[in-house]
Every structure is written in structure tokens, then in C-alpha cells.
């Protein structure tokens, strides 16, 4: 008989995926300037009042005490998210004015690297007005609290709150409980065996990865590549011809692998295979309303030997076959089940897992693509022009690519640990990505 321990009102048991994210947060706090966090940025066509924005955000956040939670461990050894009865502390809100629009990216980058004040703070809001009367709202979020689509949906819920004039509780219908997953142990151990075999198979070939620079408290650099609607259409047409219908993610991943290969070639790095760790979110819009907080993504791994990387058709075919094989053999399910076993260990233990067969290398780079956006066209009367993400990716590898689609336009953000690449290398990487996306590399 299956036995599930229910969560109490102020306690939400953490899943295996949540615990892995928490372990990455622990590792990043040990090696970089802040934890496993990200930032979603909304760019608006006109200025908005910072005081009004702060007031509305404060009232909205007060509906969700979960945002002030912290990690505890139950008597049954299962870790959980402890939620206070009401929100605590002052809203972390800053306002900036950029006299020169060229300074905007530097301000946003600084905000993305700003650590939270303590272990009960998991959200920070940054408002920026520019001289050209444009404005931005940047929400920094702790990945232990929200994943990427959850963060976008949280801001979408804020828009609904504004439209309702602070009407019915927006928190109604948002699930804040979860099972302890303390049953079906044989299933979890078998899944762990399968995951271990997968890791060993991936480690059979030397893994190409940029050396992580020495020193702690390093920040992340970012580079945003924006494509207009016509360019985006060209990219999707290229993806359709090369990879097939609704296969833009394998196509984008192949382009990134080729661009990264160009970087390794210029460095004359040792031969090895490339390994991309890809997060996949299959939830519908309704699912996300139920699963707004915490982590609900799946993971796939794609390996490519340098011998096939320069052949786009062969590379895309390999990526698609690996995707089909992993889904068919249940790799995402096995990772989810096996990750429940890691919760018995302290957060520091996860590094020992990484230092095993993969010898301290998780992947060559991280990739994530968000194709759907839940936001309404306006925020506080200002038209939304663009939305993009600025993630602090796990270290190692310290290199990540995050793409999203907003209003028919594709954005691609390069995220990299300070010292991992020089500015000239990031310039080359940006040009390689742009040219290959648009088919100019032929």
C-alpha cells in the first residue's frame, strides 16, 4: 500500500528536484558572489512611477507568505519549506535612473548579481527609468522558490492583481503542498541505478569544458542577442527545414554547440565531446497555476563528439535521436525518482556526486528555452516591449544560454562566470550565434 505523508498548512515537502536545486544553491554560494538565482526583465515603452509600483508589489507579495520560507528537516528526515503565517520583513525594492541608455545593461547586470539579504529573502525587485522615458522591472528570484516559467507566471499573476484592483485573493488556487515521497523505495533505487549507468555512459568520452577560474565571490557577465520579428521568422523557418515541425529547441541547441565549438577551436583546446544539460518544462498554463512555486522542470542531456559538430544535419539528427531515446527509456522520470534519494544527504554531499565519474564537470554548458509567455501586453498602463531572462547558471560549468520568445521575437542571453571568457571571446561567440541562427554561415 502506498503511504503519503501530507504537508501541514505551513510546511511544503521538497521534491528531489527541489533538493538538487538547493544543493546547487549551496555550491554557488560557496564559489560565487550569490546563490542559484535568476532575473526576469520586463522592458516597457514608457516610464512608470516607482512609488506606485513598490506599493502595489508590497500588497501583492503580502498574499504569499511562501516567499519568506526557509528549509527545515522533518522528523521523518524529509526536507521541507517552512512558511511563516504571514509575510515578514520589508519588500526588497530599488529604483534607478539611467541618464544614458547605454548604462542600462550594466545596471541590470549588477542587479542580477546582487545576493539576497538573508536565507528568508527570495525575491528582489529593481525598477529602472531611462532618459528616453522607457522603463524596466527586473525581478531577481531564488531558484529554490521559482523556476523560469513559474517566475514569468508570478509576474503574470501580479498583472491580474492590478487588473482586479486588489480584488479577490490572487493566491487562491495556488498549490502550496506536496507529498513527502517516502514510499516505493525499490522504484527509486532502480531509477538511481539507471541514472548512474547514464552518468557512466556520458563519462566514457572526455568532456570538453572551459576551465573554471580560481577565486571566490565572482559575478556573472551577460550578453543579450535580440532578433526582430523578421529575423525570428527566418530562424524558425531554418529550424523547420533542418529539424522539422516544432523542433526549434534541437535546432537552437545545434547552433549553440557549433558556436561553442568555434570558441574551443580558437582556444586550441584539447579534443573532447560536448555535453549540454537541458532543462525542459512541459507544463500547460493551467498546470503552472497549480504548480507556481518551486521546481517542476525535467532534464535531458545531449552529447556530441567534435567530429560531427560541423555537420548541422548530422548534429540535429543526433540531438533528436538522443531526445527520443531518453524520453522512451524514461531518463527524465528516472532522474526525478532518483533525486528523491539525495534528500537524505546534506546539501554539501551533492558536490561529491559531481566529483565522481564526471570528474567535477556537469556539462560543457547549460541550455534552456521558454517558448510560451503568460504576460499581458501592459503593466501599469505601460506597453511591454520585451521580456528576457538573466540566469546565474550552476558552476561548473559557469556557461549557459537562455532563449525565450516574446511577441514573435526571439531573445538569446549568454550567461558566463567572470573570468571564464574574455570580452573578445564573448564578441566572437555572439557573432557566431547570430550568423548561424540567420543562416549567414553558409
Tab-separated table of N, CA, C and O in Angstrom, residues 311-430:
chain	number	residue	atom	x	y	z
A	311	UNK	N	28.751	19.361	-38.966
A	311	UNK	CA	27.748	18.911	-39.928
A	311	UNK	C	26.369	19.147	-39.290
A	311	UNK	O	25.911	18.359	-38.482
A	312	UNK	N	25.721	20.260	-39.658
A	312	UNK	CA	24.476	20.661	-38.998
A	312	UNK	C	23.411	19.578	-39.077
A	312	UNK	O	22.742	19.279	-38.086
A	313	UNK	N	23.232	18.998	-40.266
A	313	UNK	CA	22.177	17.994	-40.433
A	313	UNK	C	22.443	16.777	-39.567
A	313	UNK	O	21.531	16.265	-38.898
A	314	UNK	N	23.685	16.303	-39.544
A	314	UNK	CA	24.032	15.137	-38.732
A	314	UNK	C	23.902	15.453	-37.243
A	314	UNK	O	23.442	14.622	-36.453
A	315	UNK	N	24.291	16.669	-36.860
A	315	UNK	CA	24.213	17.070	-35.457
A	315	UNK	C	22.757	17.151	-34.988
A	315	UNK	O	22.414	16.634	-33.914
A	316	UNK	N	21.889	17.765	-35.787
A	316	UNK	CA	20.474	17.868	-35.431
A	316	UNK	C	19.848	16.474	-35.331
A	316	UNK	O	19.075	16.195	-34.409
A	317	UNK	N	20.205	15.609	-36.268
A	317	UNK	CA	19.675	14.233	-36.236
A	317	UNK	C	20.107	13.534	-34.945
A	317	UNK	O	19.295	12.845	-34.306
A	318	UNK	N	21.364	13.704	-34.561
A	318	UNK	CA	21.870	13.078	-33.339
A	318	UNK	C	21.129	13.608	-32.113
A	318	UNK	O	20.756	12.833	-31.220
A	319	UNK	N	20.914	14.918	-32.064
A	319	UNK	CA	20.206	15.524	-30.930
A	319	UNK	C	18.782	14.989	-30.837
A	319	UNK	O	18.297	14.633	-29.755
A	320	UNK	N	18.097	14.905	-31.976
A	320	UNK	CA	16.714	14.401	-31.976
A	320	UNK	C	16.659	12.938	-31.545
A	320	UNK	O	15.773	12.545	-30.767
A	321	UNK	N	17.586	12.131	-32.022
A	321	UNK	CA	17.591	10.713	-31.643
A	321	UNK	C	17.866	10.551	-30.144
A	321	UNK	O	17.253	9.699	-29.481
A	322	UNK	N	18.784	11.370	-29.615
A	322	UNK	CA	19.056	11.307	-28.180
A	322	UNK	C	17.819	11.725	-27.374
A	322	UNK	O	17.526	11.150	-26.325
A	323	UNK	N	17.104	12.724	-27.873
A	323	UNK	CA	15.894	13.175	-27.194
A	323	UNK	C	14.845	12.071	-27.171
A	323	UNK	O	14.281	11.760	-26.110
A	324	UNK	N	14.612	11.458	-28.332
A	324	UNK	CA	13.637	10.366	-28.411
A	324	UNK	C	14.042	9.202	-27.510
A	324	UNK	O	13.209	8.630	-26.789
A	325	UNK	N	15.328	8.829	-27.558
A	325	UNK	CA	15.799	7.682	-26.766
A	325	UNK	C	15.652	7.939	-25.268
A	325	UNK	O	15.245	7.035	-24.509
A	326	UNK	N	15.990	9.161	-24.820
A	326	UNK	CA	15.902	9.467	-23.388
A	326	UNK	C	14.456	9.476	-22.909
A	326	UNK	O	14.145	8.981	-21.817
A	327	UNK	N	13.563	10.015	-23.725
A	327	UNK	CA	12.149	10.040	-23.341
A	327	UNK	C	11.580	8.620	-23.339
A	327	UNK	O	10.859	8.218	-22.411
A	328	UNK	N	11.929	7.838	-24.370
A	328	UNK	CA	11.430	6.465	-24.466
A	328	UNK	C	11.922	5.598	-23.312
A	328	UNK	O	11.170	4.775	-22.759
A	329	UNK	N	13.185	5.786	-22.941
A	329	UNK	CA	13.750	4.966	-21.864
A	329	UNK	C	13.460	5.538	-20.476
A	329	UNK	O	13.845	4.944	-19.460
A	330	UNK	N	12.792	6.684	-20.426
A	330	UNK	CA	12.369	7.243	-19.146
A	330	UNK	C	13.450	7.944	-18.357
A	330	UNK	O	13.378	7.979	-17.115
A	331	UNK	N	14.437	8.537	-19.028
A	331	UNK	CA	15.520	9.216	-18.308
A	331	UNK	C	14.994	10.357	-17.433
A	331	UNK	O	15.359	10.451	-16.249
A	332	UNK	N	14.121	11.263	-17.953
A	332	UNK	CA	13.613	12.329	-17.072
A	332	UNK	C	12.888	11.778	-15.848
A	332	UNK	O	13.040	12.295	-14.741
A	333	UNK	N	12.113	10.712	-16.040
A	333	UNK	CA	11.388	10.103	-14.918
A	333	UNK	C	12.367	9.498	-13.907
A	333	UNK	O	12.203	9.641	-12.689
A	334	UNK	N	13.401	8.817	-14.430
A	334	UNK	CA	14.387	8.196	-13.535
A	334	UNK	C	15.140	9.256	-12.729
A	334	UNK	O	15.417	9.062	-11.536
A	335	UNK	N	15.488	10.367	-13.392
A	335	UNK	CA	16.180	11.442	-12.675
A	335	UNK	C	15.297	11.992	-11.560
A	335	UNK	O	15.753	12.227	-10.432
A	336	UNK	N	14.010	12.174	-11.862
A	336	UNK	CA	13.074	12.682	-10.855
A	336	UNK	C	12.961	11.709	-9.683
A	336	UNK	O	13.047	12.114	-8.514
A	337	UNK	N	12.794	10.421	-9.983
A	337	UNK	CA	12.653	9.424	-8.917
A	337	UNK	C	13.942	9.286	-8.099
A	337	UNK	O	13.908	9.241	-6.865
A	338	UNK	N	15.080	9.209	-8.808
A	338	UNK	CA	16.360	9.021	-8.117
A	338	UNK	C	16.716	10.227	-7.257
A	338	UNK	O	17.347	10.082	-6.199
A	339	UNK	N	16.320	11.416	-7.705
A	339	UNK	CA	16.666	12.623	-6.950
A	339	UNK	C	16.013	12.637	-5.567
A	339	UNK	O	16.515	13.277	-4.639
A	340	UNK	N	14.901	11.910	-5.405
A	340	UNK	CA	14.282	11.823	-4.077
A	340	UNK	C	15.245	11.186	-3.073
A	340	UNK	O	15.189	11.503	-1.878
A	341	UNK	N	16.114	10.279	-3.553
A	341	UNK	CA	17.057	9.606	-2.654
A	341	UNK	C	18.111	10.569	-2.121
A	341	UNK	O	18.642	10.362	-1.031
A	342	UNK	N	18.447	11.617	-2.890
A	342	UNK	CA	19.510	12.549	-2.472
A	342	UNK	C	19.102	13.367	-1.254
A	342	UNK	O	19.960	13.956	-0.591
A	343	UNK	N	17.810	13.421	-0.958
A	343	UNK	CA	17.345	14.301	0.122
A	343	UNK	C	17.810	13.853	1.505
A	343	UNK	O	17.805	14.653	2.446
A	344	UNK	N	18.205	12.592	1.612
A	344	UNK	CA	18.669	12.103	2.908
A	344	UNK	C	20.041	12.670	3.247
A	344	UNK	O	20.435	12.750	4.417
A	345	UNK	N	20.791	13.090	2.226
A	345	UNK	CA	22.158	13.592	2.411
A	345	UNK	C	22.148	15.106	2.623
A	345	UNK	O	21.225	15.804	2.190
A	346	UNK	N	23.178	15.634	3.273
A	346	UNK	CA	23.278	17.099	3.411
A	346	UNK	C	23.534	17.747	2.058
A	346	UNK	O	23.969	17.092	1.102
A	347	UNK	N	23.268	19.042	1.963
A	347	UNK	CA	23.438	19.757	0.692
A	347	UNK	C	24.872	19.670	0.172
A	347	UNK	O	25.094	19.628	-1.039
A	348	UNK	N	25.841	19.641	1.060
A	348	UNK	CA	27.249	19.608	0.649
A	348	UNK	C	27.629	18.304	-0.047
A	348	UNK	O	28.640	18.237	-0.746
A	349	UNK	N	26.815	17.247	0.124
A	349	UNK	CA	27.140	15.938	-0.445
A	349	UNK	C	27.031	15.935	-1.967
A	349	UNK	O	27.687	15.138	-2.644
A	350	UNK	N	26.226	16.836	-2.524
A	350	UNK	CA	25.986	16.831	-3.964
A	350	UNK	C	27.286	17.042	-4.751
A	350	UNK	O	27.456	16.495	-5.830
A	351	UNK	N	28.201	17.819	-4.194
A	351	UNK	CA	29.469	18.056	-4.882
A	351	UNK	C	30.261	16.756	-5.046
A	351	UNK	O	30.960	16.567	-6.049
A	352	UNK	N	30.142	15.845	-4.087
A	352	UNK	CA	30.843	14.565	-4.197
A	352	UNK	C	30.286	13.733	-5.350
A	352	UNK	O	31.015	12.976	-5.983
A	353	UNK	N	28.983	13.876	-5.606
A	353	UNK	CA	28.382	13.185	-6.750
A	353	UNK	C	28.963	13.731	-8.042
A	353	UNK	O	29.314	12.980	-8.965
A	354	UNK	N	29.096	15.057	-8.113
A	354	UNK	CA	29.648	15.697	-9.317
A	354	UNK	C	31.107	15.312	-9.511
A	354	UNK	O	31.578	15.135	-10.641
A	355	UNK	N	31.836	15.186	-8.413
A	355	UNK	CA	33.262	14.869	-8.498
A	355	UNK	C	33.514	13.389	-8.793
A	355	UNK	O	34.661	12.960	-8.836
A	356	UNK	N	32.448	12.609	-9.012
A	356	UNK	CA	32.585	11.188	-9.316
A	356	UNK	C	32.992	10.944	-10.744
A	356	UNK	O	34.017	11.470	-11.216
A	357	UNK	N	32.206	10.177	-11.502
A	357	UNK	CA	32.591	9.817	-12.867
A	357	UNK	C	32.827	11.012	-13.790
A	357	UNK	O	33.678	10.960	-14.676
A	358	UNK	N	32.086	12.107	-13.580
A	358	UNK	CA	32.239	13.268	-14.464
A	358	UNK	C	33.410	14.153	-14.059
A	358	UNK	O	33.673	15.173	-14.693
A	359	UNK	N	34.103	13.797	-13.001
A	359	UNK	CA	35.335	14.479	-12.579
A	359	UNK	C	35.145	15.981	-12.421
A	359	UNK	O	35.940	16.798	-12.888
A	360	UNK	N	34.061	16.335	-11.762
A	360	UNK	CA	33.820	17.742	-11.465
A	360	UNK	C	33.222	18.539	-12.597
A	360	UNK	O	33.081	19.761	-12.484
A	361	UNK	N	32.856	17.882	-13.686
A	361	UNK	CA	32.289	18.586	-14.839
A	361	UNK	C	30.836	18.141	-15.035
A	361	UNK	O	30.571	16.997	-15.404
A	362	UNK	N	29.895	19.041	-14.794
A	362	UNK	CA	28.488	18.708	-15.000
A	362	UNK	C	28.171	18.653	-16.478
A	362	UNK	O	27.483	17.757	-16.957
A	363	UNK	N	28.678	19.645	-17.224
A	363	UNK	CA	28.373	19.764	-18.646
A	363	UNK	C	29.312	20.788	-19.259
A	363	UNK	O	30.037	21.497	-18.549
A	364	UNK	N	29.287	20.872	-20.589
A	364	UNK	CA	30.017	21.935	-21.277
A	364	UNK	C	29.286	23.257	-21.097
A	364	UNK	O	29.887	24.302	-20.879
A	365	UNK	N	27.949	23.188	-21.186
A	365	UNK	CA	27.120	24.377	-20.968
A	365	UNK	C	25.703	23.947	-20.614
A	365	UNK	O	25.318	22.784	-20.778
A	366	UNK	N	24.928	24.904	-20.121
A	366	UNK	CA	23.513	24.709	-19.772
A	366	UNK	C	22.668	25.405	-20.838
A	366	UNK	O	23.028	26.482	-21.320
A	367	UNK	N	21.544	24.809	-21.199
A	367	UNK	CA	20.650	25.435	-22.179
A	367	UNK	C	19.198	25.301	-21.730
A	367	UNK	O	18.786	24.257	-21.218
A	368	UNK	N	18.438	26.374	-21.923
A	368	UNK	CA	17.006	26.341	-21.629
A	368	UNK	C	16.286	27.246	-22.607
A	368	UNK	O	16.796	28.318	-22.971
A	369	UNK	N	15.116	26.799	-23.053
A	369	UNK	CA	14.317	27.585	-24.000
A	369	UNK	C	12.878	27.653	-23.494
A	369	UNK	O	12.265	26.630	-23.193
A	370	UNK	N	12.348	28.878	-23.366
A	370	UNK	CA	10.960	29.098	-22.960
A	370	UNK	C	10.225	29.695	-24.154
A	370	UNK	O	10.527	30.806	-24.587
A	371	UNK	N	9.285	28.943	-24.695
A	371	UNK	CA	8.614	29.370	-25.929
A	371	UNK	C	7.299	30.088	-25.682
A	371	UNK	O	6.818	30.831	-26.532
A	372	UNK	N	6.683	29.867	-24.497
A	372	UNK	CA	5.390	30.486	-24.214
A	372	UNK	C	5.550	31.550	-23.142
A	372	UNK	O	6.336	31.399	-22.211
A	373	UNK	N	4.789	32.655	-23.290
A	373	UNK	CA	4.878	33.735	-22.325
A	373	UNK	C	3.488	34.075	-21.796
A	373	UNK	O	2.577	34.304	-22.578
A	374	UNK	N	3.310	34.127	-20.471
A	374	UNK	CA	1.978	34.331	-19.896
A	374	UNK	C	1.610	35.789	-19.649
A	374	UNK	O	0.529	36.073	-19.128
A	375	UNK	N	2.477	36.732	-19.978
A	375	UNK	CA	2.258	38.120	-19.597
A	375	UNK	C	1.253	38.829	-20.505
A	375	UNK	O	1.211	38.597	-21.715
A	376	UNK	N	0.466	39.709	-19.902
A	376	UNK	CA	-0.447	40.565	-20.650
A	376	UNK	C	0.361	41.667	-21.339
A	376	UNK	O	1.516	41.914	-20.986
A	377	UNK	N	-0.225	42.373	-22.338
A	377	UNK	CA	0.542	43.353	-23.130
A	377	UNK	C	1.010	44.580	-22.359
A	377	UNK	O	1.924	45.276	-22.809
A	378	UNK	N	0.385	44.882	-21.202
A	378	UNK	CA	0.723	46.108	-20.477
A	378	UNK	C	0.961	45.831	-18.995
A	378	UNK	O	0.437	44.877	-18.432
A	379	UNK	N	1.755	46.723	-18.381
A	379	UNK	CA	1.957	46.696	-16.936
A	379	UNK	C	1.805	48.116	-16.419
A	379	UNK	O	2.545	49.023	-16.828
A	380	UNK	N	0.818	48.343	-15.582
A	380	UNK	CA	0.517	49.665	-15.021
A	380	UNK	C	0.384	50.719	-16.118
A	380	UNK	O	0.893	51.837	-16.007
A	381	UNK	N	-0.272	50.335	-17.215
A	381	UNK	CA	-0.535	51.264	-18.306
A	381	UNK	C	0.599	51.413	-19.303
A	381	UNK	O	0.436	52.086	-20.332
A	382	UNK	N	1.738	50.812	-19.037
A	382	UNK	CA	2.889	50.915	-19.940
A	382	UNK	C	2.948	49.670	-20.826
A	382	UNK	O	2.840	48.542	-20.331
A	383	UNK	N	3.104	49.866	-22.118
A	383	UNK	CA	3.183	48.742	-23.055
A	383	UNK	C	4.482	47.971	-22.841
A	383	UNK	O	5.560	48.553	-22.733
A	384	UNK	N	4.363	46.652	-22.764
A	384	UNK	CA	5.553	45.805	-22.619
A	384	UNK	C	6.181	45.586	-23.991
A	384	UNK	O	5.534	45.088	-24.904
A	385	UNK	N	7.434	45.979	-24.124
A	385	UNK	CA	8.155	45.825	-25.391
A	385	UNK	C	8.918	44.517	-25.476
A	385	UNK	O	9.070	43.950	-26.556
A	386	UNK	N	9.428	44.054	-24.342
A	386	UNK	CA	10.275	42.866	-24.390
A	386	UNK	C	10.355	42.218	-23.019
A	386	UNK	O	10.117	42.860	-21.988
A	387	UNK	N	10.701	40.938	-23.019
A	387	UNK	CA	10.923	40.160	-21.795
A	387	UNK	C	12.112	39.238	-22.046
A	387	UNK	O	12.195	38.609	-23.107
A	388	UNK	N	13.032	39.158	-21.094
A	388	UNK	CA	14.152	38.223	-21.231
A	388	UNK	C	14.642	37.819	-19.845
A	388	UNK	O	14.279	38.431	-18.834
A	389	UNK	N	15.477	36.773	-19.808
A	389	UNK	CA	15.979	36.220	-18.542
A	389	UNK	C	17.489	36.395	-18.450
A	389	UNK	O	18.202	36.323	-19.455
A	390	UNK	N	17.967	36.599	-17.213
A	390	UNK	CA	19.402	36.720	-16.938
A	390	UNK	C	19.754	35.750	-15.808
A	390	UNK	O	19.816	36.121	-14.641
A	391	UNK	N	19.979	34.468	-16.130
A	391	UNK	CA	20.234	33.466	-15.079
A	391	UNK	C	21.693	33.418	-14.639
A	391	UNK	O	22.610	33.661	-15.422
A	392	UNK	N	21.894	33.108	-13.372
A	392	UNK	CA	23.218	32.752	-12.859
A	392	UNK	C	23.277	31.227	-12.938
A	392	UNK	O	22.634	30.548	-12.141
A	393	UNK	N	24.011	30.708	-13.903
A	393	UNK	CA	23.988	29.262	-14.155
A	393	UNK	C	24.917	28.534	-13.177
A	393	UNK	O	25.858	29.131	-12.640
A	394	UNK	N	24.663	27.242	-12.930
A	394	UNK	CA	25.497	26.484	-11.987
A	394	UNK	C	26.972	26.499	-12.368
A	394	UNK	O	27.336	26.552	-13.540
A	395	UNK	N	27.811	26.458	-11.350
A	395	UNK	CA	29.269	26.394	-11.517
A	395	UNK	C	29.770	25.134	-10.826
A	395	UNK	O	29.623	25.004	-9.606
A	396	UNK	N	30.402	24.190	-11.576
A	396	UNK	CA	30.548	24.186	-13.018
A	396	UNK	C	29.212	23.948	-13.724
A	396	UNK	O	28.282	23.508	-13.073
A	397	UNK	N	29.110	24.295	-15.037
A	397	UNK	CA	30.169	24.747	-15.940
A	397	UNK	C	30.393	26.263	-15.947
A	397	UNK	O	31.387	26.744	-16.478
A	398	UNK	N	29.438	27.046	-15.438
A	398	UNK	CA	29.605	28.505	-15.444
A	398	UNK	C	29.303	29.145	-16.776
A	398	UNK	O	29.591	30.330	-16.985
A	399	UNK	N	28.704	28.392	-17.707
A	399	UNK	CA	28.348	28.915	-19.021
A	399	UNK	C	26.949	28.423	-19.368
A	399	UNK	O	26.661	27.223	-19.266
A	400	UNK	N	26.070	29.350	-19.753
A	400	UNK	CA	24.710	28.958	-20.074
A	400	UNK	C	24.088	29.839	-21.143
A	400	UNK	O	24.534	30.972	-21.378
A	401	UNK	N	23.076	29.301	-21.788
A	401	UNK	CA	22.344	30.011	-22.847
A	401	UNK	C	20.853	29.887	-22.544
A	401	UNK	O	20.344	28.779	-22.340
A	402	UNK	N	20.166	31.018	-22.511
A	402	UNK	CA	18.735	31.017	-22.185
A	402	UNK	C	17.994	31.769	-23.285
A	402	UNK	O	18.229	32.961	-23.498
A	403	UNK	N	17.119	31.077	-23.972
A	403	UNK	CA	16.339	31.715	-25.045
A	403	UNK	C	14.869	31.756	-24.667
A	403	UNK	O	14.365	30.873	-23.969
A	404	UNK	N	14.198	32.795	-25.122
A	404	UNK	CA	12.758	32.906	-24.902
A	404	UNK	C	12.138	33.658	-26.067
A	404	UNK	O	12.825	34.360	-26.817
A	405	UNK	N	10.845	33.476	-26.218
A	405	UNK	CA	10.107	34.126	-27.294
A	405	UNK	C	9.079	35.059	-26.682
A	405	UNK	O	8.297	34.654	-25.822
A	406	UNK	N	9.107	36.317	-27.113
A	406	UNK	CA	8.104	37.269	-26.646
A	406	UNK	C	7.579	38.076	-27.831
A	406	UNK	O	8.347	38.699	-28.562
A	407	UNK	N	6.263	38.035	-28.009
A	407	UNK	CA	5.596	38.814	-29.046
A	407	UNK	C	6.208	38.573	-30.425
A	407	UNK	O	6.439	39.512	-31.191
A	408	UNK	N	6.500	37.297	-30.725
A	408	UNK	CA	7.025	36.958	-32.039
A	408	UNK	C	8.489	37.276	-32.246
A	408	UNK	O	8.989	37.232	-33.375
A	409	UNK	N	9.211	37.591	-31.150
A	409	UNK	CA	10.640	37.902	-31.252
A	409	UNK	C	11.430	36.980	-30.334
A	409	UNK	O	11.023	36.733	-29.191
A	410	UNK	N	12.567	36.521	-30.831
A	410	UNK	CA	13.421	35.605	-30.076
A	410	UNK	C	14.536	36.379	-29.386
A	410	UNK	O	15.162	37.267	-29.989
A	411	UNK	N	14.773	36.061	-28.131
A	411	UNK	CA	15.917	36.588	-27.378
A	411	UNK	C	16.811	35.431	-26.968
A	411	UNK	O	16.324	34.342	-26.643
A	412	UNK	N	18.110	35.669	-26.981
A	412	UNK	CA	19.076	34.678	-26.506
A	412	UNK	C	20.074	35.375	-25.602
A	412	UNK	O	20.726	36.340	-26.015
A	413	UNK	N	20.171	34.922	-24.363
A	413	UNK	CA	21.096	35.509	-23.392
A	413	UNK	C	22.236	34.535	-23.121
A	413	UNK	O	21.999	33.355	-22.846
A	414	UNK	N	23.461	35.041	-23.225
A	414	UNK	CA	24.647	34.274	-22.837
A	414	UNK	C	24.979	34.660	-21.398
A	414	UNK	O	25.098	35.845	-21.078
A	415	UNK	N	25.101	33.673	-20.525
A	415	UNK	CA	25.457	33.908	-19.129
A	415	UNK	C	26.775	33.188	-18.852
A	415	UNK	O	26.907	32.001	-19.151
A	416	UNK	N	27.750	33.912	-18.283
A	416	UNK	CA	29.064	33.296	-18.076
A	416	UNK	C	29.721	33.842	-16.811
A	416	UNK	O	29.576	35.016	-16.457
A	417	UNK	N	30.417	32.964	-16.121
A	417	UNK	CA	31.113	33.333	-14.894
A	417	UNK	C	32.266	34.278	-15.216
A	417	UNK	O	32.983	34.096	-16.206
A	418	UNK	N	32.428	35.270	-14.384
A	418	UNK	CA	33.507	36.235	-14.545
A	418	UNK	C	34.861	35.518	-14.646
A	418	UNK	O	35.196	34.682	-13.818
A	419	UNK	N	35.615	35.829	-15.704
A	419	UNK	CA	36.922	35.217	-15.904
A	419	UNK	C	36.900	33.964	-16.749
A	419	UNK	O	37.956	33.460	-17.151
A	420	UNK	N	35.703	33.436	-17.044
A	420	UNK	CA	35.604	32.220	-17.858
A	420	UNK	C	35.954	32.520	-19.317
A	420	UNK	O	36.585	31.703	-19.997
A	421	UNK	N	35.514	33.694	-19.790
A	421	UNK	CA	35.799	34.128	-21.158
A	421	UNK	C	36.180	35.605	-21.144
A	421	UNK	O	35.695	36.366	-20.302
A	422	UNK	N	37.006	36.000	-22.112
A	422	UNK	CA	37.328	37.410	-22.282
A	422	UNK	C	36.249	38.091	-23.118
A	422	UNK	O	35.449	37.434	-23.798
A	423	UNK	N	36.220	39.422	-23.091
A	423	UNK	CA	35.219	40.169	-23.857
A	423	UNK	C	35.311	39.862	-25.348
A	423	UNK	O	34.283	39.783	-26.038
A	424	UNK	N	36.542	39.692	-25.843
A	424	UNK	CA	36.713	39.393	-27.270
A	424	UNK	C	36.116	38.026	-27.610
A	424	UNK	O	35.529	37.851	-28.695
A	425	UNK	N	36.222	37.072	-26.689
A	425	UNK	CA	35.648	35.746	-26.933
A	425	UNK	C	34.121	35.798	-26.917
A	425	UNK	O	33.460	35.117	-27.708
A	426	UNK	N	33.565	36.608	-26.020
A	426	UNK	CA	32.106	36.752	-25.984
A	426	UNK	C	31.623	37.426	-27.269
A	426	UNK	O	30.578	37.062	-27.818
A	427	UNK	N	32.406	38.389	-27.775
A	427	UNK	CA	32.074	39.036	-29.051
A	427	UNK	C	32.023	38.013	-30.183
A	427	UNK	O	31.098	38.015	-31.003
A	428	UNK	N	33.026	37.149	-30.217
A	428	UNK	CA	33.087	36.116	-31.265
A	428	UNK	C	31.915	35.149	-31.122
A	428	UNK	O	31.269	34.777	-32.107
A	429	UNK	N	31.626	34.763	-29.886
A	429	UNK	CA	30.524	33.832	-29.624
A	429	UNK	C	29.191	34.455	-30.067
A	429	UNK	O	28.356	33.785	-30.694
A	430	UNK	N	28.992	35.728	-29.758
A	430	UNK	CA	27.765	36.418	-30.165
A	430	UNK	C	27.629	36.447	-31.687
A	430	UNK	O	26.554	36.179	-32.234
